[in-house]
Amino acid sequence: ITRAYARCDMSLTNYIISAKQFIDCTGDCRLGLEAGAEVMSGRDGPEKYGESLAGVFTKGDHLCCSMMFTSHDAGCEVKFTPPSWAHKITEENLKFREPSDFLYGYWFISFGGKLDIIHDTEIIRRELLSILLGVWGYLKNSGKYPQTKNLDLDFVAMFPARRDTNRIKGYDIFTQHDIDGKWKDRPDQIITVGWPMEDQPSDGFYFKGKPSIYGGKTPFYNLPFSAMYSCDIDNLMMAGRNMNTSHIAFTSTRVMNTGALAGEVVGNAAAMCARENMTARQLDKDAAALSRLRQKLIKDGNIVVGFKNEDEADLARKAKAVSNVSSALGTSASNVLNGVAYDFRDRNDNKWLAPIDEKPVLELSWEKPVCISQVRLNLDTGCRMITQTSQVSFVKAMIHAPQPETLRDFDIVAVLPDGSEKTLKEVRGNYQKLVIADFDATEAKALMVKCLATNGSEYASIFEVRA
């Protein structure tokens, strides 16, 4: 691809975009289709990749689209009469689909898997709206759900949320076998993700059986870089639900968090390929180049399970870490130098914790003075869901403020060769996980992080220090 033509209907602007590298993040493979890349679409049969989950639903069909809604408590009774064209819902329609949250719903209001999801969008939209208003009418008027008496619809998504259209074909397709464990054998592991495989019937809401099948728990896996570039177009990468996967693997990779992380991978990869004049395939097959990409992602705070900080420019790797107070909860100051900047849930293997009331100081020292001009701190932001959603169960579990575990106020101080101290950076009011402090090149025999306050936690908590 040498150029792409794009149009913005909102501003009535046409664009001609010339570049060395292109990334298709349309979800529907729009750029890939225009460029003539081979795409895959729909459900694979079990014979194609030998996947155990591939033969449950009809080959060739797709996952449906959904349409969401939210409601609120009006404080008084609210009547609702569905329009005449709304679907007439019965108890049978909600078999296996028993509503529980009446303020946010429902992923199973779905339709369109047997149609052309892209070209039949308007048909799908109208049918989904008919189902949604029919379901709401049933919840309000059937007498089975007195909890809905005071509830009033306040939002209806007027555009179908697409799950499944096209996927751009690449080399060595990522399948259920990889998610089940073979990902560990792939040499081009590049980012850690995880969502259960979950196939859904193409009849959607009208399917009389259970609305989905699960492939079991998926704690996490590392996506390979080969899932993110085309086998036909040398300078085309992709991120999101159009990645190079089988349909069953796609039911895990299609979610937004995974797409966002893949986006960070291909954004960095495209910049690297443009700068070093290589293709994505060449990058993938060059172990040294791939390692540089992986290390850049880890440096920026991404997680790739099984891989550590190996940055030769990081002088902290040659330092010794100590604390002026006793570390808490079995942690050690040396944890900040072990190359791993995350912990599994309920573990403290890779962070340093110390009581904030004691104004703890974390100190890194070298046998000989070193010259540094940047310090990077990977801090602790807790282990709870933080996401944009209106789903009440998630909203209640979130802290809508700086996360308590995050170090708020601290000083970064150099100990100069003569033993005097020089403040390199005073940080106040911090709420971010990754803090990057740049300063004039300074010769130091030690580096101190003087912890002054958190955003609420009783412990100062740091995963990693780089210099």
mmCIF file of C-alpha atoms in Angstrom, residues 309-315 317-318:
data_model
loop_
_atom_site.group_PDB
_atom_site.id
_atom_site.type_symbol
_atom_site.label_atom_id
_atom_site.label_comp_id
_atom_site.label_asym_id
_atom_site.label_seq_id
_atom_site.Cartn_x
_atom_site.Cartn_y
_atom_site.Cartn_z
ATOM 1 C CA ASN A 309 13.414 -5.942 31.658
ATOM 2 C CA GLU A 310 16.603 -6.511 29.670
ATOM 3 C CA ASP A 311 17.254 -2.887 28.689
ATOM 4 C CA GLU A 312 21.013 -2.431 28.475
ATOM 5 C CA ALA A 313 20.603 1.327 28.903
ATOM 6 C CA ASP A 314 18.916 0.868 32.287
ATOM 7 C CA LEU A 315 21.657 1.506 34.830
ATOM 8 C CA ARG A 317 19.924 -3.125 36.683
ATOM 9 C CA LYS A 318 23.502 -2.738 37.984
#
